[in-house]
Coordinates of C-alpha atoms and ligand atoms in Angstrom, one line a residue:
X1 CA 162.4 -47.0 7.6
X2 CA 160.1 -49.8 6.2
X3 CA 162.7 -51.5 3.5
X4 CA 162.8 -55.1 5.2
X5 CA 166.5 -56.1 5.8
X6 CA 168.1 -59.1 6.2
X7 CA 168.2 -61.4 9.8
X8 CA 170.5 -63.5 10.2
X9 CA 169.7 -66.5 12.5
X10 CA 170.8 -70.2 12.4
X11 CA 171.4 -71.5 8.8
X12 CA 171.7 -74.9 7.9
X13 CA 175.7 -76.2 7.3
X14 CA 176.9 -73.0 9.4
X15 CA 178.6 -73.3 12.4
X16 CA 177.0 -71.7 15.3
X17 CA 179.2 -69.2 16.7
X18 CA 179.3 -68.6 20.3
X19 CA 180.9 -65.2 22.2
X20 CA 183.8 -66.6 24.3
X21 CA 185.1 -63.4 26.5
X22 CA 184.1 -60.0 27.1
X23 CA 186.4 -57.0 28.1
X24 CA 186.1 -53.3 28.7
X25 CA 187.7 -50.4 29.9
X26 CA 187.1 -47.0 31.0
X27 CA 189.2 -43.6 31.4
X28 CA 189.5 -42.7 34.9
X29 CA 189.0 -39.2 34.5
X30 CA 184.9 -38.9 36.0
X31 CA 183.1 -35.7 34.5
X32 CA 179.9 -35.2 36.6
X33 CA 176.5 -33.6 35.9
X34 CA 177.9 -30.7 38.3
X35 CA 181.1 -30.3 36.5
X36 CA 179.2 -29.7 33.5
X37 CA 177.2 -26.3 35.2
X38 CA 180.2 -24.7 35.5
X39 CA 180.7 -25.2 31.6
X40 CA 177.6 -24.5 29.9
X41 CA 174.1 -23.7 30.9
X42 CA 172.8 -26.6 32.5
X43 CA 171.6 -28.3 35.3
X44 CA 172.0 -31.6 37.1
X45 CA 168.6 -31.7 37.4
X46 CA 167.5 -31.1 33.4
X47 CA 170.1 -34.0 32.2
X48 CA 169.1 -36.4 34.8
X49 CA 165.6 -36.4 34.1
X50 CA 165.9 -36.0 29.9
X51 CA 168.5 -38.5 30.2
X52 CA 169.0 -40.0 33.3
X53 CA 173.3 -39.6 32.9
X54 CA 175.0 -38.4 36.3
X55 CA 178.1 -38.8 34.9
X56 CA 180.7 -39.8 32.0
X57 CA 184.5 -40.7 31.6
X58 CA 186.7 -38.3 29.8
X59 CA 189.6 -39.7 28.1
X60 CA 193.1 -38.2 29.0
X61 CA 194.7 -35.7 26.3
X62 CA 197.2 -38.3 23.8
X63 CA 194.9 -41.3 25.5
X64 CA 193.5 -42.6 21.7
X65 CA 190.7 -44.5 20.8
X66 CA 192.8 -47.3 19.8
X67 CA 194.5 -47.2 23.9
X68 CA 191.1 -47.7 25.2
X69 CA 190.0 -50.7 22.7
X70 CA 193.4 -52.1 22.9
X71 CA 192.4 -52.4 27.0
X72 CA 189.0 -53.7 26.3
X73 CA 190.1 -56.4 23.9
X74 CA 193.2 -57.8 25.9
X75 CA 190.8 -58.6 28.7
X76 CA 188.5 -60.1 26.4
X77 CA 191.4 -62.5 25.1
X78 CA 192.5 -62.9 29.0
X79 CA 188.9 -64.0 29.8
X80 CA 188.7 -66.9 26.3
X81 CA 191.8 -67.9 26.8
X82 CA 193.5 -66.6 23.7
X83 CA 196.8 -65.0 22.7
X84 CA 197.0 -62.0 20.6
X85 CA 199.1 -63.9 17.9
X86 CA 196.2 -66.4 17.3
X87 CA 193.4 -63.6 16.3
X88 CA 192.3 -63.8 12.7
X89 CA 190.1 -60.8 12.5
X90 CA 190.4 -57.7 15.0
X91 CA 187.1 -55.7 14.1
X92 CA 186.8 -52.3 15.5
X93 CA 183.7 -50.1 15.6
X94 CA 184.2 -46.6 16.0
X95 CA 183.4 -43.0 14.8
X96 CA 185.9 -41.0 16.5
X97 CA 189.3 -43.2 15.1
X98 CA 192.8 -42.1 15.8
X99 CA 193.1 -41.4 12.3
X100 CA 191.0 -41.1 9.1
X101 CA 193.7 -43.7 7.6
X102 CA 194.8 -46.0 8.9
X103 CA 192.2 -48.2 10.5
X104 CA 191.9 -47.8 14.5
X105 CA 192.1 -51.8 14.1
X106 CA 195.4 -51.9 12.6
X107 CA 196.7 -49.3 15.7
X108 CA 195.0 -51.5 17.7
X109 CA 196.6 -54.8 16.0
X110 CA 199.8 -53.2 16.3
X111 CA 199.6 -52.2 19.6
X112 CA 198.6 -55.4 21.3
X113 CA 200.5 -58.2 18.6
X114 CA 198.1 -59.6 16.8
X115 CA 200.6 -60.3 13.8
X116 CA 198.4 -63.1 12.5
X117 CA 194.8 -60.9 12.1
X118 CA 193.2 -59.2 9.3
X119 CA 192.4 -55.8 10.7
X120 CA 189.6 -53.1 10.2
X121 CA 186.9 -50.7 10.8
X122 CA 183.2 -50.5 10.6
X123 CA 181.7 -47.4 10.9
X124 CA 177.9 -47.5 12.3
X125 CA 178.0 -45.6 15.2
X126 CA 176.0 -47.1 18.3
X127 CA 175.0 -49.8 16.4
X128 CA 178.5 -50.4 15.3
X129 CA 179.3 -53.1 18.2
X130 CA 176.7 -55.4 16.6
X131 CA 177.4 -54.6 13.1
X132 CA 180.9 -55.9 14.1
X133 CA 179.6 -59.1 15.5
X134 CA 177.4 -60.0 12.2
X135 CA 180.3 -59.4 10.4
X136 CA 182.6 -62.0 12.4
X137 CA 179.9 -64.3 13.5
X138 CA 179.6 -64.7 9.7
X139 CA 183.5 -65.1 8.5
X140 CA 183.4 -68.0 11.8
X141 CA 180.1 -69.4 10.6
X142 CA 181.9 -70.4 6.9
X143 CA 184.7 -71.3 8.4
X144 CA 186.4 -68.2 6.4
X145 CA 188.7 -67.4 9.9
X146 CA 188.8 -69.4 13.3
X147 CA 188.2 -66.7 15.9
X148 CA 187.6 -63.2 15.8
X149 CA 187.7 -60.3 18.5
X150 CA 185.5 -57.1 17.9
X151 CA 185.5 -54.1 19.8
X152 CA 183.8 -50.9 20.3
X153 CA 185.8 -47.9 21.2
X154 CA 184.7 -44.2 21.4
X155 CA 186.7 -41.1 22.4
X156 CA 183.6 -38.5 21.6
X157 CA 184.9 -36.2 24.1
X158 CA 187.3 -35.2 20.6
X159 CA 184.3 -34.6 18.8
X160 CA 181.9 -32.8 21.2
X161 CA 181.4 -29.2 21.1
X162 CA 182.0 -28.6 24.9
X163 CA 180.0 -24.8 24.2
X164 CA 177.0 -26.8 23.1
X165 CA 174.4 -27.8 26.0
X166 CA 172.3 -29.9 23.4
X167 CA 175.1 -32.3 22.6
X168 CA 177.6 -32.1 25.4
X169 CA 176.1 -33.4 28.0
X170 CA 175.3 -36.8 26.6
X171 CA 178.8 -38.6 25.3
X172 CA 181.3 -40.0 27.2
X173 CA 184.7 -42.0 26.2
X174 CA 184.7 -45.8 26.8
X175 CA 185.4 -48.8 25.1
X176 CA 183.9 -52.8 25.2
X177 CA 185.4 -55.7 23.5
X178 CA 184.1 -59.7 22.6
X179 CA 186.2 -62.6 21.0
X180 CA 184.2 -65.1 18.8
X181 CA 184.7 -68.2 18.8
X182 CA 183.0 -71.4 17.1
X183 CA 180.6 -73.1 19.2
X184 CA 179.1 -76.5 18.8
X185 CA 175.6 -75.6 21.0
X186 CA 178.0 -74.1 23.8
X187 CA 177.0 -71.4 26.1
X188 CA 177.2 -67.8 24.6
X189 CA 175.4 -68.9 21.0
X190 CA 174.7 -65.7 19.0
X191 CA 170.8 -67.3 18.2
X192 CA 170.2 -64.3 15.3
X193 CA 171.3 -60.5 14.7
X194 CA 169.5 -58.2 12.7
X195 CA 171.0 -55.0 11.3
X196 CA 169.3 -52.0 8.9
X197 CA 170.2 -48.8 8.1
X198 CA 168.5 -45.5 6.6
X199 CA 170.8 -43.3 4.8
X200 CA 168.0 -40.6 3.9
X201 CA 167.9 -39.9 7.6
X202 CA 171.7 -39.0 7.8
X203 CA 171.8 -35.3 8.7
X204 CA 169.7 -35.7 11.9
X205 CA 172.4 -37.4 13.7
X206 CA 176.0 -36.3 11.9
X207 CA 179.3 -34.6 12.2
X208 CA 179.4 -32.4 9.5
X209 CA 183.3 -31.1 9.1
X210 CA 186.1 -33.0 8.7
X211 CA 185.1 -34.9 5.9
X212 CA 186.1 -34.6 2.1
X213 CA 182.7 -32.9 1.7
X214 CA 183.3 -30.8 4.2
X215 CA 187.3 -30.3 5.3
X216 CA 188.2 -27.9 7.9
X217 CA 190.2 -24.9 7.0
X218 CA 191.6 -21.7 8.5
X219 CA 188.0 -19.7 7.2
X220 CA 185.7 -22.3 9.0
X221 CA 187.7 -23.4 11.9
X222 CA 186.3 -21.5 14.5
X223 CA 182.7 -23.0 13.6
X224 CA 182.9 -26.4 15.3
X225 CA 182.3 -28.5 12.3
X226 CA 184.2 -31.4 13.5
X227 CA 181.6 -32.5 16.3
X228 CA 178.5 -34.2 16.6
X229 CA 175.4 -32.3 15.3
X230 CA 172.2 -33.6 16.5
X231 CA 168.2 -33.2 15.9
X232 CA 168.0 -34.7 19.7
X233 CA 163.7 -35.0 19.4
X234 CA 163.1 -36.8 15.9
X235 CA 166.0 -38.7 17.1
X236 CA 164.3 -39.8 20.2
X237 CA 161.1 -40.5 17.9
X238 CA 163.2 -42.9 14.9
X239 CA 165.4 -44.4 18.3
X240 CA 162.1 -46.0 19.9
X241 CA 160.6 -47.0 16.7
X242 CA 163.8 -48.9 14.8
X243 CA 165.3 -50.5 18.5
X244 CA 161.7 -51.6 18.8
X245 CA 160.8 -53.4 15.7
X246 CA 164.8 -54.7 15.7
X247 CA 164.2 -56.0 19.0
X248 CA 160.8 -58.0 17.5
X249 CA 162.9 -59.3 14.2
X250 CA 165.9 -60.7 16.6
X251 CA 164.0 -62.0 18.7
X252 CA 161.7 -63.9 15.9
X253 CA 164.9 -64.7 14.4
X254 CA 166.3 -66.5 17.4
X255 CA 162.6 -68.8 17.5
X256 CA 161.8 -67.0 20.7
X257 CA 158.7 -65.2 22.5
X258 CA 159.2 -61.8 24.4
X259 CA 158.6 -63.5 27.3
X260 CA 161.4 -65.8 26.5
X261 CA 164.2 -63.2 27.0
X262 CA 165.5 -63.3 30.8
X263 CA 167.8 -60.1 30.0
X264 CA 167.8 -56.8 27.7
X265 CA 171.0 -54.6 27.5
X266 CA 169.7 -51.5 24.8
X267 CA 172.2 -49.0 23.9
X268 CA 172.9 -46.8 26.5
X269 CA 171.8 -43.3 25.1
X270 CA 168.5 -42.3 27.0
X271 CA 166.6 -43.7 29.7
X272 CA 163.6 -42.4 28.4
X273 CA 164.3 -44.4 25.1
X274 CA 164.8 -46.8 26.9
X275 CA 161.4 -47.1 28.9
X276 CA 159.7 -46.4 26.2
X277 CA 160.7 -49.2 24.6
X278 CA 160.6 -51.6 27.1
X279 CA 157.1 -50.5 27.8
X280 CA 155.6 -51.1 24.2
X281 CA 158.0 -54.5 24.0
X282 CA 156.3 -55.5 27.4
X283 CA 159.7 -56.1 29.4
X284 CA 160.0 -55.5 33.0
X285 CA 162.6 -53.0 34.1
X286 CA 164.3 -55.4 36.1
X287 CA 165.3 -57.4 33.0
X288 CA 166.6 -54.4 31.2
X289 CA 170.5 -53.1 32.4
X290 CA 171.5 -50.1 32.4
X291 CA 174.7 -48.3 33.4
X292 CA 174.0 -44.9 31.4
X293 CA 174.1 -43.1 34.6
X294 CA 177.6 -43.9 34.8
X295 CA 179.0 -43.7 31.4
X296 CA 176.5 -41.8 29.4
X297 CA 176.6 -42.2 25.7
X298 CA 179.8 -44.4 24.3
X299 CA 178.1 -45.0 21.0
X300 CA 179.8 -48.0 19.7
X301 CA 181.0 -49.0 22.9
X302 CA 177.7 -48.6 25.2
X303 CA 176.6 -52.4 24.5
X304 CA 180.0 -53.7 24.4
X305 CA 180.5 -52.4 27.9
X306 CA 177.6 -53.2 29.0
X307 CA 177.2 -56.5 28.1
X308 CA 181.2 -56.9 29.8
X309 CA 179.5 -55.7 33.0
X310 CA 176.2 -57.5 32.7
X311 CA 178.5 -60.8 32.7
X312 CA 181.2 -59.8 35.3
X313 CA 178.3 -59.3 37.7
X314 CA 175.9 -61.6 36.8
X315 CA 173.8 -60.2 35.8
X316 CA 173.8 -62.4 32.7
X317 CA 173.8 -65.8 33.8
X318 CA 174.2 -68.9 31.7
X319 CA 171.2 -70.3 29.8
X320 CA 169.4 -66.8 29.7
X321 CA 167.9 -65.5 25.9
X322 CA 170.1 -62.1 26.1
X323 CA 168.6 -59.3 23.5
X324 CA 171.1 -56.8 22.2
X325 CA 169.3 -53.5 20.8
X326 CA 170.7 -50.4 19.5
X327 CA 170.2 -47.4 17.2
X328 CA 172.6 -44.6 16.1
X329 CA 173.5 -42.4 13.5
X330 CA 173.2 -43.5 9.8
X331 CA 170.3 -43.6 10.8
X332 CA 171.6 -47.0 11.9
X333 CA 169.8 -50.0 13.9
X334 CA 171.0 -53.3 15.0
X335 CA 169.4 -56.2 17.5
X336 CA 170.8 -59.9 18.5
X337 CA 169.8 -62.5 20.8
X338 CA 172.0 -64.8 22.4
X339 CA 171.8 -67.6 24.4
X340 CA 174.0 -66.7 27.7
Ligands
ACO401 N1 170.5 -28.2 29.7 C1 169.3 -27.5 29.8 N2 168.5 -27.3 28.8 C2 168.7 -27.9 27.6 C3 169.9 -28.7 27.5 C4 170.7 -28.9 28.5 N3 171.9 -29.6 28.5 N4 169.9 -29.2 26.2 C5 168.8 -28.7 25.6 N5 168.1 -27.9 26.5 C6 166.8 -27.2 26.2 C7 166.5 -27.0 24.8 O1 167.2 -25.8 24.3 C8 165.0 -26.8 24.8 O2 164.7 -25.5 25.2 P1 163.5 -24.7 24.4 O3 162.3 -25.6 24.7 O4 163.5 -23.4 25.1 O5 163.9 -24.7 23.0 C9 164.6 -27.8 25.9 O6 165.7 -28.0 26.7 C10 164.0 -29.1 25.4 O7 164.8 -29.6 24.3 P2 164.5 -31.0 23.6 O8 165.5 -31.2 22.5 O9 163.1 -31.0 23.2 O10 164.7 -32.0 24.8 P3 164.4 -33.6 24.8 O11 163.4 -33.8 25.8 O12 164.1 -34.1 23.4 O13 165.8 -34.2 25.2 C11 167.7 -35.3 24.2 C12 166.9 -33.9 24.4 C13 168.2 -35.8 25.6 C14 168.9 -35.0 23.3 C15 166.7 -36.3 23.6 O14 166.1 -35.8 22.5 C16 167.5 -37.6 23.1 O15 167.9 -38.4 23.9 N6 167.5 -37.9 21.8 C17 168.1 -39.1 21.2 C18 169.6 -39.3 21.5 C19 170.0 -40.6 20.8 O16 169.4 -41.7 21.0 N7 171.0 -40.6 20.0 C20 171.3 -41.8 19.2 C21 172.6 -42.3 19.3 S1 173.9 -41.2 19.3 C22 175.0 -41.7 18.1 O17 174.7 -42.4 17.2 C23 176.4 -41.1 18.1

C-alpha cells in the first residue's frame, strides 16, 4: 500500500463546498452481545474486549437498504433546508444493495421524490461514505450540479453468516446521510479528503458468492458464499496502518497540525483499531467519538452516523478541524477534514 494517491484539498477557481445537514437512522430491532451466546459460541466477554461492541441493530425482514437510507437522507434534507425535488445528485454507498441492478440510489430517489437527481452507487465499503463525499464535493466544486446528498446505508445482517463467530458478531444494519452544498468560507467546509485503494489485498476482506465469478446455485447453496469472508488479524494490521497514514495526508491536505484537530470520528469497526491509531497519531481519547458499542460495524454507514450524532449532540461544535478516517474492504482507505 505505498502507490501515493491523490488528495484533494482547496484548489484555486473551485468553489469550497461546505456539508449543510446530517441525518441517520437506525432499525429498532437491538441484538445484544448476550443474544448472540445463545447463537454461536461466544461470549460477551470475548467481543467486548476484541472489539468493544455490546450491541447492534438488526434490520426487520422486507426493511431494505434503500428504507433505511431513504430515512437517513430525508432528515438530512429536513436539517439544510432542502426539498427532495431540488437534489441534483443522490449518491449512495453500500455493499449490501436491494438489488444487484438497479442502483440502491435510484430506489432510494424513487422512494423519497427526488425527480430532478442523477442517481447512483459507489461501492467501497467503510470507506464508501467518504468516497461519496469526494465524488460530490467535486461535481459542487465545478459547478457541474448545485447540491448533492450522499448516504451510507448497510443491511449486513443479509450478508452475515449468523453460524460464523468470526464474522457475526461484528456487523450491524444502519444508515447515515449528508447534503452538500456550496459554501463561500461557511461553517461545515470539507478543507481536503484523501481516498486510496489496494485491489491486490481483495480476498482478505470479501464476499465471495453471488457475483458473476461466483453465482450461487442449487450445488453450492448450502455453503454460505453470499456473506462476508474475513482474514480478521491482517485486517486489523493494513486497518491501523492505511487510517493512519490517511489520517496524516488529510490532515496535511487541509494545512493543519495534529494538534489542530479538536475532533476525530474513525470508522467504527474496532476499538482496538481505533486506539491504536489514535495512540501513534498522538490524539487524546476524549477527542475521538465512538458509538461502536452501540451499533457495531455499519461499514459504509458507521461515519455517516456518526458524524449525524457527533453534531446532534455536540459533540462537534462549530469552528472545530473534524478528521474523518476509515478503511474497509477493497482494501479501501479514505480520510477528510472539515472545518465544523
Ligand atoms: N467468540 C469467541 N472466540 C472467537 C470469536 C468469537 N466471536 N471469533 C473468533 N474467536 C476466536 C478465534 O477462533 C481464535 O481462536 P484460536 O486462537 O483458538 O484460533 C481467537 O478467538 C482469536 O482470533 P483472532 O482472529 O486472532 O482475534 P483478533 O484479536 O484478531 O480479533 C477481530 C478478531 C475482532 C475480527 C479483529 O481481528 C478485527 O477487528 N479485525 C479488523 C476488522 C475490520 O477493521 N474490518 C474492516 C472493515 S469491515 C468492511 O469493510 C465490511
Amino acid at each position: 500500500m505505498t502507490a501515493p494517491h491523490p488528495t484533494s484539498s482547496q484548489i484555486p477557481g473551485l468553489r469550497s463546498v461546505r456539508i449543510a445537514g446530517t441525518g441517520s437512522y437506525l432499525p429498532e430491532k437491538v441484538l445484544t452481545n448476550n443474544d448472540l451466546e445463545k447463537m454461536v459460541e461466544t461470549s460477551d466477554e470475548w467481543i467486548t474486549t476484541r472489539t468493544g461492541i455490546k450491541e447492534r441493530r438488526i434490520a426487520a425482514e422486507g426493511e431494505l437498504t434503500s428504507h433505511l437510507a431513504a430515512k437517513a437522507g430525508l432528515k438530512a434534507l429536513e436539517m439544510a433546508a432542502l426539498d427532495p425535488a431540488d437534489i441534483d445528485m443522490l449518491i449512495v454507498s453500500t455493499i449490501t444493495p436491494d438489488t444487484i441492478t438497479p442502483a440502491t440510489a435510484c430506489h432510494v430517489q424513487s422512494q423519497i421524490g427526488a425527480t430532478r437527481a442523477v442517481a447512483f452507487d459507489v461501492s467501497a465499503a467503510c470507506s464508501g461514505f467518504l468516497f461519496a463525499m469526494e465524488v460530490a464535493k467535486n461535481a459542487i466544486a465545478t459547478g457541474a450540479v448545485r447540491n448533492a446528498l450522499i448516504i451510507g446505508a448497510e443491511k449486513l445482517s443479509a450478508f452475515v453468516n449468523w453460524t460464523d463467530r468470526n464474522t457475526c458478531v461484528l456487523f450491524g444494519d444502519g444508515a447515515g446521510a449528508a447534503v452538500l452544498l456550496p459554501s463561500e468560507n461557511g461553517e461545515g467546509r470539507v478543507l481536503s479528503c484523501h481516498l486510496g485503494s489496494d485491489g491486490r489485498q481483495a480476498e482478505l476482506l470479501h464476499i465471495p458468492g453471488g457475483g458473476a465469478a461466483c453465482p450461487i446455485t442449487m450445488d453450492n447453496a448450502d455453503r454460505h458464499l453470499a456473506t462476508l469472508t474475513m482474514q480478521g488479524r491482517e485486517v486489523f494490521k493494513h486497518a491501523v496502518n492505511a487510517m493512519r497514514r490517511a489520517a496524516e495526508t488529510a490532515i496535511q491536505g487541509a494545512g493543519l497540525q495534529t494538534t489542530d484537530i479538536q475532533l476525530v470520528i474513525p470508522h467504527q469497526a474496532n476499538l482496538r483499531i481505533i486506539e491504536a491509531i489514535s495512540e501513534r497519531l498522538g490524539l487524546a481519547s476524549e477527542n475521538v467519538f465512538v458509538n461502536l458499542d452501540k451499533y457495531g460495524n455499519t461499514s459504509a454507514a458507521a461515519i455517516a452516523i456518526a458524524m449525524d450524532e457527533a453534531n446532534r449532540s455536540g459533540a462537534m461544535k462549530s469552528g472545530d478541524n473534524v478528521l474523518l478516517m476509515a478503511f474497509g474492504a477493497g482494501l479501501t482507505w479514505a480520510s477528510a477534514v472539515i472545518r465544523w
